[in-house]
Amino acid sequence: MKYSSFLFAASAAAAALDMQQGACKLPSPGSPQIRATAQRKFYSVGTYTLKGNPNGAAAAAGGSHSHGGSGGGMGGMMGEGDAQSFAASPSGSTFCGTCTVLAGQIKIFYPDGSPANVSNGIYVHHILTNGIGSQPAFVRSGLGGLSGAMGAGFVGAGDDNGNRPWVYAPKDGSFESGFQIAPTTRFSAQIVLVNYNKVPKTVCVAYDLEFIPGHVGKKVKSSLISAAGMTGPKVDRGRAVNTTSSPMAFSEPGYIILAKGHLHDGGSAMYMRISGKNSYSCVSRATYGHTVGGEGGQATISDMSDCNSKPWRIESGDSMTMTAEYDLKSHPLRGTASGGEAGVMGMFRIIFAPDKAW
Ligand SMILES: *[C@@H]1O[C@H](CO)[C@@H](O)[C@H](O)[C@H]1NC(C)=O
Ligand SMILES: *[C@@H]1O[C@H](CO)[C@@H](O)[C@H](O)[C@H]1NC(C)=O
Ligand SMILES: [Cu+2]
């Protein structure tokens, strides 16, 4: 579809929308993926209206690249000029009450229940949902850990990682574990979206959760750990470059259930290596595919592979090193709707099931 007709169709659809809150038709989720006996449901945290963007998707296709390539670091986290931020404060009773979440994924819908996504101009910059209340760190990550600053990371989505569920229990069934919540558990959600449409859009943010009622198995910890401290990885316009962390030691024994890289556009892969009593490696590779505004737009990351085929045994003192690889020759930084370039990040989301209850 040509861009002009895309916009015409989009504005006709928007005219028919009214801005009522909380009204979203949610499709029924599929069957459970981790345990056949689990339940699966959609829970909405709210309806959000995004302002129209004067430059539309043209900005994503050809940003003016006005700022340098030294890496925007945390700018990418907190939002560039084009991102619109909302805060939500769901509690356990917004979700499944007293339950153990085995897997979760955020899905965004228009009020009629159709998916809002990058093809129709809605780009998920970040949705981070953190438990309020501290989660003792399982890795001594120094500055690179957001784990210290935030509670346990619940289901989230990033530029790249909305397409696969976060998994809190081993798929191979070797033990039971999950993200345990209670009705009074409080969360703080930061919802950062970009609207590449010229017209306002209303979307509904829903959590697709697979869970078991009650508390079962090991209570997981979930942290986002950076390969490049708070400043973000290096980038170079002319070639692919790696940024490698210093070694970070695990501070308690347990199992890694899931490791999944988080990159922004421009990134090609995240590498993790663990050595000590145990040794593992994980490559989480970016696939580019989706385009902003449909055909002909700039390619953005459509998938990050993850490592979760079986749990990895970890002993206290095992050491982890991470590398973030950015390749701007193959993939430009995301063009922001205000004509600039988006910042970069290089992190791993780690879901850890400690031996010791906490
Ligand atoms: C976006 O949703 C539409 C359905 O409304 C679908 O056809 C399209 O493939 C989706 N695009 C992406 C990138 O998921
Ligand atoms: C980055 O490091 C990984 C893992 O060691 C390696 O496979 C890759 O080739 C490196 N890339 C560059 C650009 O050096
Ligand atoms: Cu990010």
PDB file of N, CA and C in Angstrom, residues 3 7 52-61 82 195-198 336-340:
ATOM      1  N   TYR A   3       2.095   4.967   0.875  1.00  0.00           N
ATOM      2  CA  TYR A   3       2.003   5.608   2.163  1.00  0.00           C
ATOM      3  C   TYR A   3       0.794   6.525   2.300  1.00  0.00           C
ATOM      4  N   LEU A   7      -2.172   6.345   5.049  1.00  0.00           N
ATOM      5  CA  LEU A   7      -2.561   7.412   5.979  1.00  0.00           C
ATOM      6  C   LEU A   7      -4.036   7.738   5.844  1.00  0.00           C
ATOM      7  N   GLY A  52      -1.401  12.289  17.540  1.00  0.00           N
ATOM      8  CA  GLY A  52      -0.923  12.093  16.177  1.00  0.00           C
ATOM      9  C   GLY A  52       0.485  12.650  16.048  1.00  0.00           C
ATOM     10  N   ASN A  53       1.202  12.173  15.060  1.00  0.00           N
ATOM     11  CA  ASN A  53       2.589  12.575  14.869  1.00  0.00           C
ATOM     12  C   ASN A  53       2.706  13.371  13.573  1.00  0.00           C
ATOM     13  N   PRO A  54       3.045  14.659  13.634  1.00  0.00           N
ATOM     14  CA  PRO A  54       3.002  15.497  12.426  1.00  0.00           C
ATOM     15  C   PRO A  54       3.829  14.947  11.262  1.00  0.00           C
ATOM     16  N   ASN A  55       4.952  14.264  11.575  1.00  0.00           N
ATOM     17  CA  ASN A  55       5.795  13.753  10.486  1.00  0.00           C
ATOM     18  C   ASN A  55       5.379  12.361  10.012  1.00  0.00           C
ATOM     19  N   GLY A  56       4.513  11.710  10.769  1.00  0.00           N
ATOM     20  CA  GLY A  56       4.090  10.368  10.391  1.00  0.00           C
ATOM     21  C   GLY A  56       5.264   9.427  10.233  1.00  0.00           C
ATOM     22  N   ALA A  57       5.059   8.350   9.469  1.00  0.00           N
ATOM     23  CA  ALA A  57       6.093   7.317   9.328  1.00  0.00           C
ATOM     24  C   ALA A  57       7.227   7.762   8.427  1.00  0.00           C
ATOM     25  N   ALA A  58       7.062   8.885   7.719  1.00  0.00           N
ATOM     26  CA  ALA A  58       8.143   9.370   6.868  1.00  0.00           C
ATOM     27  C   ALA A  58       9.398   9.573   7.707  1.00  0.00           C
ATOM     28  N   ALA A  59       9.212   9.962   8.951  1.00  0.00           N
ATOM     29  CA  ALA A  59      10.351  10.198   9.836  1.00  0.00           C
ATOM     30  C   ALA A  59      11.134   8.909  10.082  1.00  0.00           C
ATOM     31  N   ALA A  60      10.425   7.816  10.232  1.00  0.00           N
ATOM     32  CA  ALA A  60      11.116   6.548  10.490  1.00  0.00           C
ATOM     33  C   ALA A  60      11.900   6.104   9.274  1.00  0.00           C
ATOM     34  N   ALA A  61      11.352   6.389   8.086  1.00  0.00           N
ATOM     35  CA  ALA A  61      12.000   5.941   6.860  1.00  0.00           C
ATOM     36  C   ALA A  61      13.233   6.774   6.550  1.00  0.00           C
ATOM     37  N   ASP A  82      10.067  11.401  20.327  1.00  0.00           N
ATOM     38  CA  ASP A  82       8.825  10.976  19.690  1.00  0.00           C
ATOM     39  C   ASP A  82       7.983  10.031  20.540  1.00  0.00           C
ATOM     40  N   ASN A 195       3.660   6.730  18.138  1.00  0.00           N
ATOM     41  CA  ASN A 195       2.613   6.691  17.118  1.00  0.00           C
ATOM     42  C   ASN A 195       3.181   7.300  15.849  1.00  0.00           C
ATOM     43  N   TYR A 196       3.383   6.485  14.821  1.00  0.00           N
ATOM     44  CA  TYR A 196       3.888   6.992  13.534  1.00  0.00           C
ATOM     45  C   TYR A 196       2.741   7.427  12.618  1.00  0.00           C
ATOM     46  N   ASN A 197       1.521   7.387  13.120  1.00  0.00           N
ATOM     47  CA  ASN A 197       0.383   7.858  12.337  1.00  0.00           C
ATOM     48  C   ASN A 197       0.213   9.354  12.556  1.00  0.00           C
ATOM     49  N   LYS A 198      -0.283  10.028  11.525  1.00  0.00           N
ATOM     50  CA  LYS A 198      -0.511  11.468  11.684  1.00  0.00           C
ATOM     51  C   LYS A 198      -1.710  11.762  12.578  1.00  0.00           C
ATOM     52  N   THR A 336      13.652   8.579  14.585  1.00  0.00           N
ATOM     53  CA  THR A 336      12.531   8.984  15.434  1.00  0.00           C
ATOM     54  C   THR A 336      11.580   9.860  14.639  1.00  0.00           C
ATOM     55  N   ALA A 337      10.374   9.967  15.107  1.00  0.00           N
ATOM     56  CA  ALA A 337       9.370  10.744  14.381  1.00  0.00           C
ATOM     57  C   ALA A 337       9.708  12.231  14.386  1.00  0.00           C
ATOM     58  N   SER A 338      10.649  12.635  15.263  1.00  0.00           N
ATOM     59  CA  SER A 338      11.038  14.040  15.246  1.00  0.00           C
ATOM     60  C   SER A 338      12.272  14.259  14.373  1.00  0.00           C
ATOM     61  N   GLY A 339      12.700  13.229  13.643  1.00  0.00           N
ATOM     62  CA  GLY A 339      13.780  13.396  12.677  1.00  0.00           C
ATOM     63  C   GLY A 339      15.160  13.079  13.222  1.00  0.00           C
ATOM     64  N   GLY A 340      15.258  12.559  14.420  1.00  0.00           N
ATOM     65  CA  GLY A 340      16.562  12.201  14.982  1.00  0.00           C
ATOM     66  C   GLY A 340      16.784  10.700  14.918  1.00  0.00           C
TER      67      GLY A 340
END
